[in-house]
Short mmCIF file of C-alpha atoms in Angstrom, two decimals:
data_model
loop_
_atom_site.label_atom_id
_atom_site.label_comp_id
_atom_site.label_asym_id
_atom_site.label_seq_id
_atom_site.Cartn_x
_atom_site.Cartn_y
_atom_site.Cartn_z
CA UNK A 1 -29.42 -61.55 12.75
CA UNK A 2 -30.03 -57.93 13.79
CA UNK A 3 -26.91 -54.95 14.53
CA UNK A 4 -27.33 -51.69 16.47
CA UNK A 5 -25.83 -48.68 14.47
CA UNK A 6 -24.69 -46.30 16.85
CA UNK A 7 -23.41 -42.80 15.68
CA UNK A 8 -21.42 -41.35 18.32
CA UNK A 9 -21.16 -37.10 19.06
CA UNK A 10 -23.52 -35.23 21.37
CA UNK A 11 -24.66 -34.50 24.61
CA UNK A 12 -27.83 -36.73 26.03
CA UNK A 13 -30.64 -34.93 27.21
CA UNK A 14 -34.19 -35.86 28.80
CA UNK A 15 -35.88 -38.72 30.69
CA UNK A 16 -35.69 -42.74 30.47
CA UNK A 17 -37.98 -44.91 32.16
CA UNK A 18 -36.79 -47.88 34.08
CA UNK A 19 -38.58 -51.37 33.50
CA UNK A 20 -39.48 -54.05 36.16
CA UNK A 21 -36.58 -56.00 36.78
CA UNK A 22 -36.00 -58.66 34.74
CA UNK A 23 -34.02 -61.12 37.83
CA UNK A 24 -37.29 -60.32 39.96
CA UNK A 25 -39.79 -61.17 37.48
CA UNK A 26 -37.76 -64.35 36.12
CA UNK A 27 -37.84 -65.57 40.19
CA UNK A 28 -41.61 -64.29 40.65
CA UNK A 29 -43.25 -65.90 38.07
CA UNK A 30 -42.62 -69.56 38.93
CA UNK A 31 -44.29 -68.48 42.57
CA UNK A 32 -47.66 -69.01 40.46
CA UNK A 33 -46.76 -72.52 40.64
CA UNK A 34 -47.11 -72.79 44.61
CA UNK A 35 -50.88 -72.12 44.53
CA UNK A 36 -54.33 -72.68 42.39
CA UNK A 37 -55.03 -69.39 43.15
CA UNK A 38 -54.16 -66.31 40.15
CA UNK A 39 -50.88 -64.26 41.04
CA UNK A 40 -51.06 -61.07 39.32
CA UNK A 41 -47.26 -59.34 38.20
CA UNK A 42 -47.28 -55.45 37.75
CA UNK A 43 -44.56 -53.33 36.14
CA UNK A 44 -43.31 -56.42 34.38
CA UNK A 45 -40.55 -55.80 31.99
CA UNK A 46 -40.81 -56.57 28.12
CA UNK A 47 -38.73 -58.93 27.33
CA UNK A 48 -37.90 -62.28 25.57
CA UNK A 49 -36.83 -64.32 28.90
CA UNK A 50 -39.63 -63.12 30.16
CA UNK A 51 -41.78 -64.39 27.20
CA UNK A 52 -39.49 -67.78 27.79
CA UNK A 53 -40.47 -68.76 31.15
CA UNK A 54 -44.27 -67.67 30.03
CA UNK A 55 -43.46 -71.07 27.59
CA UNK A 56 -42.05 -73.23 30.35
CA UNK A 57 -44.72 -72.13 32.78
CA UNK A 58 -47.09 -73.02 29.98
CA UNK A 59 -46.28 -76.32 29.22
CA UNK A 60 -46.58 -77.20 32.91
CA UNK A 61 -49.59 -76.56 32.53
CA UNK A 62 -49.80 -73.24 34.39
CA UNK A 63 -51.81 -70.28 32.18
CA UNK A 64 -49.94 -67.01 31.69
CA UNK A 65 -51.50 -64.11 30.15
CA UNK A 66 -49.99 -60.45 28.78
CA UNK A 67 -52.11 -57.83 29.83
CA UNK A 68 -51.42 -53.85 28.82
CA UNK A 69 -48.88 -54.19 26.32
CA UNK A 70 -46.68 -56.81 28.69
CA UNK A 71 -46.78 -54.62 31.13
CA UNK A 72 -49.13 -57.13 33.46
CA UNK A 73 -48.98 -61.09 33.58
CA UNK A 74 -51.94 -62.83 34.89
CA UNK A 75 -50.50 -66.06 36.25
CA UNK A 76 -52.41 -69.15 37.48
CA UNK A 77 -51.97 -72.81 38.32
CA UNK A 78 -55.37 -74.25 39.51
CA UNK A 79 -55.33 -76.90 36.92
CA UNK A 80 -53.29 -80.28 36.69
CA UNK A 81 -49.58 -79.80 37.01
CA UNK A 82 -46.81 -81.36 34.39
CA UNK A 83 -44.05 -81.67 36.49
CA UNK A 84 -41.17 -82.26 33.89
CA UNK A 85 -39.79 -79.29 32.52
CA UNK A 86 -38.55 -79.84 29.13
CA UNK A 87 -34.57 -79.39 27.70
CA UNK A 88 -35.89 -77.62 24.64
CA UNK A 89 -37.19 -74.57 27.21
CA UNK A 90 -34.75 -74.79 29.88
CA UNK A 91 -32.28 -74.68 27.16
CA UNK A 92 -32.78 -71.21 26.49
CA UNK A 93 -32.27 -69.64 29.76
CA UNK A 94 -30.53 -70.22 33.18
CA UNK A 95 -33.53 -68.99 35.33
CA UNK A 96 -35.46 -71.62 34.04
CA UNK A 97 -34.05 -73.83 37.46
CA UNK A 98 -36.21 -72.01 39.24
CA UNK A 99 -39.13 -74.06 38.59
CA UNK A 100 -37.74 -76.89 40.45
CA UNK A 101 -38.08 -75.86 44.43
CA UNK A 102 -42.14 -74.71 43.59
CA UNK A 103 -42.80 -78.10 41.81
CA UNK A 104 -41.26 -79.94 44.55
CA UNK A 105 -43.00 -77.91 47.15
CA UNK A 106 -46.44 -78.50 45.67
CA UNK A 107 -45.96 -81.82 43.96
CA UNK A 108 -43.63 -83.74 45.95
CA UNK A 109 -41.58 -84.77 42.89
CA UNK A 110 -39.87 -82.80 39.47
CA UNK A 111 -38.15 -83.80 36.24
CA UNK A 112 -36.13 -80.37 35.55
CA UNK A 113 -33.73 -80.27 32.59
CA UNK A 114 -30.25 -78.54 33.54
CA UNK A 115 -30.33 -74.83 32.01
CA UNK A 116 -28.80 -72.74 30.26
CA UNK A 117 -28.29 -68.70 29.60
CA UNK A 118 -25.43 -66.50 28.68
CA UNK A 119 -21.63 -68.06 28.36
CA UNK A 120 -20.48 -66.02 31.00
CA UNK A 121 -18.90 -69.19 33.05
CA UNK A 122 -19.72 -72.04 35.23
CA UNK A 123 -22.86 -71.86 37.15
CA UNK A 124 -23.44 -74.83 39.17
CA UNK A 125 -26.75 -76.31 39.96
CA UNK A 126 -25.03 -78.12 43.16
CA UNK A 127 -25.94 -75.64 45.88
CA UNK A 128 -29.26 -75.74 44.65
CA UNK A 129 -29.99 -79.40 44.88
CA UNK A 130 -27.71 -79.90 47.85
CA UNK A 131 -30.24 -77.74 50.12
CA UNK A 132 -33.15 -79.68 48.55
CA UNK A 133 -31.42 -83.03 49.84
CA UNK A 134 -31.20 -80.81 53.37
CA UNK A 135 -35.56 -80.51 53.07
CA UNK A 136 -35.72 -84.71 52.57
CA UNK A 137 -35.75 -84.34 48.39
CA UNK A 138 -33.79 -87.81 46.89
CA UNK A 139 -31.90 -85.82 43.76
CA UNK A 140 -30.36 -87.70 40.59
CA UNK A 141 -28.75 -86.71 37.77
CA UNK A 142 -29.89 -89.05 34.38
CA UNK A 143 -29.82 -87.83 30.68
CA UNK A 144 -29.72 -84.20 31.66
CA UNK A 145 -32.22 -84.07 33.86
CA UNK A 146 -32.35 -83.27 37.70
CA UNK A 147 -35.18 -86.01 38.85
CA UNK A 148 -36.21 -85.34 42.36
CA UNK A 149 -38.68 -86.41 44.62
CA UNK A 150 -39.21 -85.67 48.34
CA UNK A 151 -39.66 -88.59 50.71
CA UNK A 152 -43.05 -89.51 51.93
CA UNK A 153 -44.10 -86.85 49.48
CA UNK A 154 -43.17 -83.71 50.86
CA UNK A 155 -40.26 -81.38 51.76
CA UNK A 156 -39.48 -80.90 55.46
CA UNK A 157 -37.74 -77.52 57.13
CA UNK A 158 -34.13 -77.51 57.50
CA UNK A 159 -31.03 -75.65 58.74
CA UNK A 160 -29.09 -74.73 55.17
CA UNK A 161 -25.48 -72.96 54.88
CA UNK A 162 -24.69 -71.66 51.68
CA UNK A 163 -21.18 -71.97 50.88
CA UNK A 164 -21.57 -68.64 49.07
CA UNK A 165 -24.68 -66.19 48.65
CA UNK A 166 -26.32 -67.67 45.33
CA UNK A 167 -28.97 -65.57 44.61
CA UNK A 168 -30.63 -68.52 42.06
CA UNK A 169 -30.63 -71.03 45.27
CA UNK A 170 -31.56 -68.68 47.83
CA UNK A 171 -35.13 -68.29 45.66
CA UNK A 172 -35.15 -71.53 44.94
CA UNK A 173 -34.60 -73.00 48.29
CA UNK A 174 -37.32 -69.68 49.89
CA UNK A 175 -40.02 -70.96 47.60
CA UNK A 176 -39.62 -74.35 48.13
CA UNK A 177 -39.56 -73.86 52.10
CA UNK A 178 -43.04 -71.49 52.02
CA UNK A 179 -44.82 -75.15 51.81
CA UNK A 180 -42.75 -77.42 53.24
CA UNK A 181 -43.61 -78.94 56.73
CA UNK A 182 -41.95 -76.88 59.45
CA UNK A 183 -38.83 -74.09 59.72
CA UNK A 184 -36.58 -73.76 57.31
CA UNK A 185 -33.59 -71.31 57.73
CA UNK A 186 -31.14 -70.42 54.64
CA UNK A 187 -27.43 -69.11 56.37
CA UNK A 188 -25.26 -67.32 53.86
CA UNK A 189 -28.59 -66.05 51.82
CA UNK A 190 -28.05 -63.73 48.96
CA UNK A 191 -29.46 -60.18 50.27
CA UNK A 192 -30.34 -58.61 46.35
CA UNK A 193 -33.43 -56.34 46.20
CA UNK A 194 -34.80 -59.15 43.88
CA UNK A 195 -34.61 -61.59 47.21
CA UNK A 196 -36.72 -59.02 48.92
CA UNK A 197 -39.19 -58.34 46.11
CA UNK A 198 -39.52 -62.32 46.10
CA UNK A 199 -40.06 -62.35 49.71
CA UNK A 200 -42.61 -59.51 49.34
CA UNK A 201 -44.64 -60.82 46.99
CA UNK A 202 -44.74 -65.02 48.73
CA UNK A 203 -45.59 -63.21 52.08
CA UNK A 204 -48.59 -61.44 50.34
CA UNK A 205 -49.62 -64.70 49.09
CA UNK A 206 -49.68 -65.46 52.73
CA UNK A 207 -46.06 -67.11 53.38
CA UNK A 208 -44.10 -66.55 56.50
CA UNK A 209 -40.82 -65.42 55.80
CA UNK A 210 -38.19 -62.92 57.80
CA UNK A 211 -34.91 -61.88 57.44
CA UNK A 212 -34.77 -61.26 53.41
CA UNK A 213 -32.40 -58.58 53.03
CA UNK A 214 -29.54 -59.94 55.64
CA UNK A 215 -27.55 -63.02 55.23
CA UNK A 216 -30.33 -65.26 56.86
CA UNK A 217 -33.65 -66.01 55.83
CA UNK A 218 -36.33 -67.90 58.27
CA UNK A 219 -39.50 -69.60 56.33
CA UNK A 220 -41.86 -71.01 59.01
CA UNK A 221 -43.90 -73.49 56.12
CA UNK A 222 -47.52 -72.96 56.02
CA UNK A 223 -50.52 -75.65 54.17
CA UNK A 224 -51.18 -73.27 51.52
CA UNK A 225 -50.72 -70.34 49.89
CA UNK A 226 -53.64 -68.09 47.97
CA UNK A 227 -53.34 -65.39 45.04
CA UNK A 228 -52.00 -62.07 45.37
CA UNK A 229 -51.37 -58.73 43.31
CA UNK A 230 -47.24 -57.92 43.30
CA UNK A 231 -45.35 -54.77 41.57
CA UNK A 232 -42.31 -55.87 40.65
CA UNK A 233 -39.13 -53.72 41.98
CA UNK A 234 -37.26 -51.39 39.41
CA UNK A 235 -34.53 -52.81 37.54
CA UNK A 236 -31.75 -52.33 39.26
CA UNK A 237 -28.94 -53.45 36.16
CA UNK A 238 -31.17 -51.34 33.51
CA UNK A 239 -30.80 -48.54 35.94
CA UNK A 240 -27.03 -48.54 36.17
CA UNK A 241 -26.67 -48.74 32.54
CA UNK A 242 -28.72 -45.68 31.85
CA UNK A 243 -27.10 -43.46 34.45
CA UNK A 244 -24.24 -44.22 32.71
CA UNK A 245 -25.18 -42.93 29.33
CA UNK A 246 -24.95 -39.21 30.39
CA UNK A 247 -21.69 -39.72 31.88
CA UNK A 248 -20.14 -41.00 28.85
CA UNK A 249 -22.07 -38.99 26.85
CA UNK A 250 -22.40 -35.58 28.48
CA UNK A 251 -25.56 -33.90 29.59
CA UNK A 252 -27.94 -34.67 31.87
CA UNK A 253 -30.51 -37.57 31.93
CA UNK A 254 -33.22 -38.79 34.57
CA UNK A 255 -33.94 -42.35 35.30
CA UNK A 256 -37.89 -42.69 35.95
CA UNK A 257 -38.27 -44.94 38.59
CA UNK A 258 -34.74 -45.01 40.16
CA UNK A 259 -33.88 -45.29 43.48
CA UNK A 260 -29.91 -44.97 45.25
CA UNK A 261 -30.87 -47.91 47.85
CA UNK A 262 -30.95 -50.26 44.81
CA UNK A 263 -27.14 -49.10 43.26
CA UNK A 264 -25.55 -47.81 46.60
CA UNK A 265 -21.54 -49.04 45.47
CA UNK A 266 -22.57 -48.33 42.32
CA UNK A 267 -23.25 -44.49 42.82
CA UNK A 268 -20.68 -43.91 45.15
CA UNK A 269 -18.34 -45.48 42.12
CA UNK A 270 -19.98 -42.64 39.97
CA UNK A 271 -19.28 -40.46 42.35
CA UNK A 272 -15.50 -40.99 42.92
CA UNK A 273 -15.29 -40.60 39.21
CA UNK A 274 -16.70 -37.62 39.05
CA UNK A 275 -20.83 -38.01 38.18
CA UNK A 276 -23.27 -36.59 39.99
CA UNK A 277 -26.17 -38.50 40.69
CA UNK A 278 -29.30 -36.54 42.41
CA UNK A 279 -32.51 -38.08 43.59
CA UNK A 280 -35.80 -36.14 42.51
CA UNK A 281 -39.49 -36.56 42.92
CA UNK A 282 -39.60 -39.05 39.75
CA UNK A 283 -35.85 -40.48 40.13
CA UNK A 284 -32.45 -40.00 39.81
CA UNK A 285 -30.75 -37.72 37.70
CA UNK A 286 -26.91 -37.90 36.50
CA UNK A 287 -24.73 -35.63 35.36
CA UNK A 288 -20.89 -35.35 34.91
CA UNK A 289 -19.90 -32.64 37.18
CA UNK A 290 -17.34 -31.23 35.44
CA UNK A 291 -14.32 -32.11 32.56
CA UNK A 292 -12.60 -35.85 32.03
CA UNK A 293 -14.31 -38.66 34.04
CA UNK A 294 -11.76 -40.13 36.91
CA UNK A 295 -10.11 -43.55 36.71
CA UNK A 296 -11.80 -45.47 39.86
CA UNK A 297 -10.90 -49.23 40.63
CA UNK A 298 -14.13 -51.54 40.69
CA UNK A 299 -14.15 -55.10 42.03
CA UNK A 300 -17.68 -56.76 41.53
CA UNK A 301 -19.12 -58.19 44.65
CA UNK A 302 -22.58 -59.95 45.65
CA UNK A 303 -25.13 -57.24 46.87
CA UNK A 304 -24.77 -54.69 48.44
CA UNK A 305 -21.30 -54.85 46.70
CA UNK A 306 -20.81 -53.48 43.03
CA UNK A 307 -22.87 -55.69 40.87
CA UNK A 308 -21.62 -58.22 38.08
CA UNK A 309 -23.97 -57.33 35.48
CA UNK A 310 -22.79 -53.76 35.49
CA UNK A 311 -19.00 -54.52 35.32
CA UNK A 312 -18.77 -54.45 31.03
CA UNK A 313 -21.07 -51.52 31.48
CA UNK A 314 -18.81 -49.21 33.39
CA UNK A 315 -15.40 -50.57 31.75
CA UNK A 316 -16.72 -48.50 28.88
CA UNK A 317 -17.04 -45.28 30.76
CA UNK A 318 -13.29 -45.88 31.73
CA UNK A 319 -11.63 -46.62 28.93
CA UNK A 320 -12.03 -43.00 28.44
CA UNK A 321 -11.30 -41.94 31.86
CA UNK A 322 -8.13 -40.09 33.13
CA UNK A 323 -5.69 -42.21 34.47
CA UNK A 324 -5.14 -46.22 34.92
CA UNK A 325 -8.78 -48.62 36.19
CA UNK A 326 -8.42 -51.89 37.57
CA UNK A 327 -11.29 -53.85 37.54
CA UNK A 328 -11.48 -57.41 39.43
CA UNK A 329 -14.35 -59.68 38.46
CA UNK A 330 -14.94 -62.29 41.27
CA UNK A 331 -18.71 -63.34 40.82
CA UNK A 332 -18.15 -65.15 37.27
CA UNK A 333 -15.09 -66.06 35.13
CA UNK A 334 -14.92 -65.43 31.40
CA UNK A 335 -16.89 -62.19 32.12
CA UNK A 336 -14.16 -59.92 30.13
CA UNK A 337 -15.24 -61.35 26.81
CA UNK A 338 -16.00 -57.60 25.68
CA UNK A 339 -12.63 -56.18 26.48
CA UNK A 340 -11.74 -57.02 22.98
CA UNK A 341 -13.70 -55.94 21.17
CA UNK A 342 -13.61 -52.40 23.38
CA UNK A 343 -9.81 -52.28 22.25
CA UNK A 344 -10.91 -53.04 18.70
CA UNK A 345 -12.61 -49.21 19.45
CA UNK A 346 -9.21 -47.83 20.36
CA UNK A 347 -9.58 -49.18 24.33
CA UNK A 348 -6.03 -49.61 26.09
CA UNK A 349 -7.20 -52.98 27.97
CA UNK A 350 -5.12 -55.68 29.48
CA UNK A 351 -7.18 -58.73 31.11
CA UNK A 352 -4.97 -61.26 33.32
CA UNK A 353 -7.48 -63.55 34.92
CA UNK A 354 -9.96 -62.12 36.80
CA UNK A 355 -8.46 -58.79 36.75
CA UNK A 356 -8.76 -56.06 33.41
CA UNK A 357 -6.27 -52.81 33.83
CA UNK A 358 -8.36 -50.20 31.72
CA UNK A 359 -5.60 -46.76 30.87
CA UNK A 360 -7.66 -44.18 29.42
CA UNK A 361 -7.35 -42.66 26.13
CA UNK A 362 -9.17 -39.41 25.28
CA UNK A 363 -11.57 -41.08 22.45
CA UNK A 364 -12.76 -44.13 21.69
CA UNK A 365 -13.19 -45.01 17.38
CA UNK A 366 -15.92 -46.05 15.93
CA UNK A 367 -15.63 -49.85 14.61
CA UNK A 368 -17.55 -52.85 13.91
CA UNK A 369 -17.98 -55.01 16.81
CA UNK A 370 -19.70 -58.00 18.10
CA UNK A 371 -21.59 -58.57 21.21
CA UNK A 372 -20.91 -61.88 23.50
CA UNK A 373 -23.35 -61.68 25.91
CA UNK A 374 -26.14 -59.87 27.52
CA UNK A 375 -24.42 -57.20 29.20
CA UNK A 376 -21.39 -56.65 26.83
CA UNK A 377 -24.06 -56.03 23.98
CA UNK A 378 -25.06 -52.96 26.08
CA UNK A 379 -21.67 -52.26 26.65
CA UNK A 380 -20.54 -51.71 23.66
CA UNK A 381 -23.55 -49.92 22.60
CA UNK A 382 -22.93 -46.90 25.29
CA UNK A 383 -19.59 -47.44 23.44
CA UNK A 384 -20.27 -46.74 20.67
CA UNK A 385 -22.31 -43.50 21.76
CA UNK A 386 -19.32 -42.00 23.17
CA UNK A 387 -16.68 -42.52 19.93
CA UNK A 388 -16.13 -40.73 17.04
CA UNK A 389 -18.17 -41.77 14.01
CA UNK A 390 -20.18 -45.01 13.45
CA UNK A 391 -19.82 -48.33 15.42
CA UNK A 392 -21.77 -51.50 14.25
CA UNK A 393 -22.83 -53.71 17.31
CA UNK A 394 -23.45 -57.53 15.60
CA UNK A 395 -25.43 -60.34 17.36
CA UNK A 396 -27.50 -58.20 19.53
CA UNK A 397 -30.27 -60.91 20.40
CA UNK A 398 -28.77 -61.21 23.62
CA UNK A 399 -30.23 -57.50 24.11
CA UNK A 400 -33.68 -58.93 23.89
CA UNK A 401 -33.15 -60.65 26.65
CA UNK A 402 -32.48 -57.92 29.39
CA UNK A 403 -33.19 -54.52 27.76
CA UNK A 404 -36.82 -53.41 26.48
CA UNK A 405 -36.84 -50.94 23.64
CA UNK A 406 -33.45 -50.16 23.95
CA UNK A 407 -33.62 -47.91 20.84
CA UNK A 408 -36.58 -46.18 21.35
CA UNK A 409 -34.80 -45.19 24.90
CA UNK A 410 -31.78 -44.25 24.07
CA UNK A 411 -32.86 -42.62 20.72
CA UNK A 412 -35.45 -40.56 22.80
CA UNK A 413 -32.91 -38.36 25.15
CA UNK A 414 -30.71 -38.06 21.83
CA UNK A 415 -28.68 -40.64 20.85
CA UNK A 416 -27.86 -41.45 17.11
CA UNK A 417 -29.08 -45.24 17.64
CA UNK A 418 -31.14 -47.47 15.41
CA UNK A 419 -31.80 -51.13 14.52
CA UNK A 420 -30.69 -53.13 11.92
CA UNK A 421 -32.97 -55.87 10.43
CA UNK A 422 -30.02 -58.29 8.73
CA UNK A 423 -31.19 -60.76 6.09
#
């Protein structure tokens, strides 16, 4: 199992690119699966969920191709569709669900095995399934699988309220509507950039869909839908942890590909704490502006609030900012699971439920550590940048899953950063 051996000391300097975004690609993807016609992904990112869902799109029979270096996927479905979607894929990762609304949609009927994905907390597939049942789908749970099938053989539009804005359903549920026979309108719909990019690329595949972006979505169903070319939007997570590698750091970096309207909490965050963030021609660039980074109080939020994923991300910036942080998780529980292993760096941490009171001491050691999840791998790599001497990272395969070439882009604006093949 491979480590990341960070050397912390010195000031970051130079440019990163941003990759596609992993969420947007992971919902894209299974789109191929609403027509026989090829859908064509751009900018997609490198990664091993994406390579994941390639294998569950695969063995329904779908074909999925890398093109320049992973950077394009050349999707189609015009052959004969396997509509049971196997444990031993869906296993692997959560977005995996998000084959069940397009098989439904174009098959009238799905065996989908529950998922699974970082142990970050509970994740319900009910708000899902429950706005199938709305569209006419008959839903049961047996062995671990979700077997559905939509009476007379195909979904109908319906009126569905969200009891909160999942983003996971609200794709699901869009897809799923783009084919079904009349209106469908989603109330309480997740607004993320990766709704919109999903929305984007359907409607060029000749959907009708309005509203992504705001809190309701209207799909007017249509008989068919045909191929399409789609960029997929910047990463929006991978963003926000790179801007904040200069500010724990020092020096100055620029994101490649970055844009404010994707990370508006989270720069004016940055910017109560004292980093500078300034759009240019190719990006954004950040910067401390000047001395000890400010404490700042962060409570995570669905978009356009602060986002989840970057919450272990920017405890590590202040655990060595001046004063007292409180930081309030309310998207998913058990998401402080890095908080000890930031104290084992010299952190002063306290978690009580949802809620982690960060008091900031002026350097962070150097220790061997172990990541517990996606984002707390990154986490406590950034870290480990920022302390004094050498800090192990263990179990980093969940880095593979969200984060292309991390080494290569941290190592190439300065950082002291390599990987660690373990036998």
């Amino acid at each position: 199992m491979d480590s990341i051996l960070v050397k912390g000391g010195g000031a970051l300097q130079g440019q990163i690119p941003i990759a596609g975004a992993k969420n947007a690609c992971l919902a894209l993807m299974p789109a191929t699966l609403l027509s026989e016609e090829p859908l064509t992904l751009t900018n997609a990112p490198r990664l091993s969920d994406i390579r994941t869902m390639t294998q569950l799109l695969g063995s329904l029979g779908a074909e999925a191709t890398s093109l320049q270096d992973g950077l394009v996927l050349a999707l189609s479905s015009h052959g004969a569709i396997n509509t049971r979607a196997d444990y031993d894929i869906v296993r692997k990762m959560r977005a995996s669900n998000l084959v069940l609304g397009p098989l439904l949609a174009r098959e009238g009927h799905a065996e989908v095995s529950l998922p699974g994905g970082c142990a970050i907390g509970a994740r319900p597939m009910d708000i899902h399934t429950d706005g199938l049942a709305k569209m006419g789908a008959d839903i049961e749970l047996r062995d671990g699988y979700l077997h559905a099938k939509a009476q007379g053989g195909h979904l109908k539009g319906a009126v569905i309220d969200f009891p909160f804005a999942s983003v996971g359903a609200t794709e699901n549920i869009m897809m799923a509507a783009t084919l079904a026979k009349g209106t469908t309108v989603i109330n309480n719909a997740a607004r993320e950039p990766e709704i919109v990019d999903l929305a984007t690329c359907l409607r060029a595949m000749g959907a009708q869909i309005d509203g992504d972006g705001t809190s309701r979505i209207e799909i007017q169903g249509v008989d068919r839908l045909h191929g399409a070319t789609h960029r997929v939007v910047t990463d929006r997570i991978e963003l926000g942890t790179y801007m904040l590698a200069p500010a724990l750091c020092g020096g100055e970096v620029e994101c490649l590909g970055g844009r404010i309207d994707l990370l508006e909490a989270f720069c004016e965050k940055l910017d109560a704490a004292g980093i500078a963030v300034t759009e240019t021609d190719k990006g954004l660039k950040v910067a401390r502006k000047n001395g000890r980074i400010r404490a700042v109080d962060v409570t995570t939020a669905p978009f356009p609030g602060f986002p989840t994923d970057l919450q272990a991300q920017m405890m590590a910036l202040l655990c060595t900012a001046e004063g007292t942080s409180v930081l309030e998780e309310k998207i998913f529980e058990n998401r402080f699971m890095h908080a000890p292993e930031l104290i084992r760096m010299g952190a002063d941490i306290e978690v009580h439920g949802g809620h982690a009171t960060v008091k900031g001491v002026q350097k962070l050691k150097g220790a061997p550590v172990m990541a517990t999840d996606l984002r707390a791998s990154i986490s406590l790599i950034l870290a480990g940048m920022a302390a004094e001497g050498e800090t192990k990272v263990a179990r980093v395969y969940h880095l593979d899953r969200g984060y292309e070439h991390v080494v290569a882009k941290l190592s190439g604006v300065g950082a002291n950063i390599e990987r660690i093949k373990e036998s």
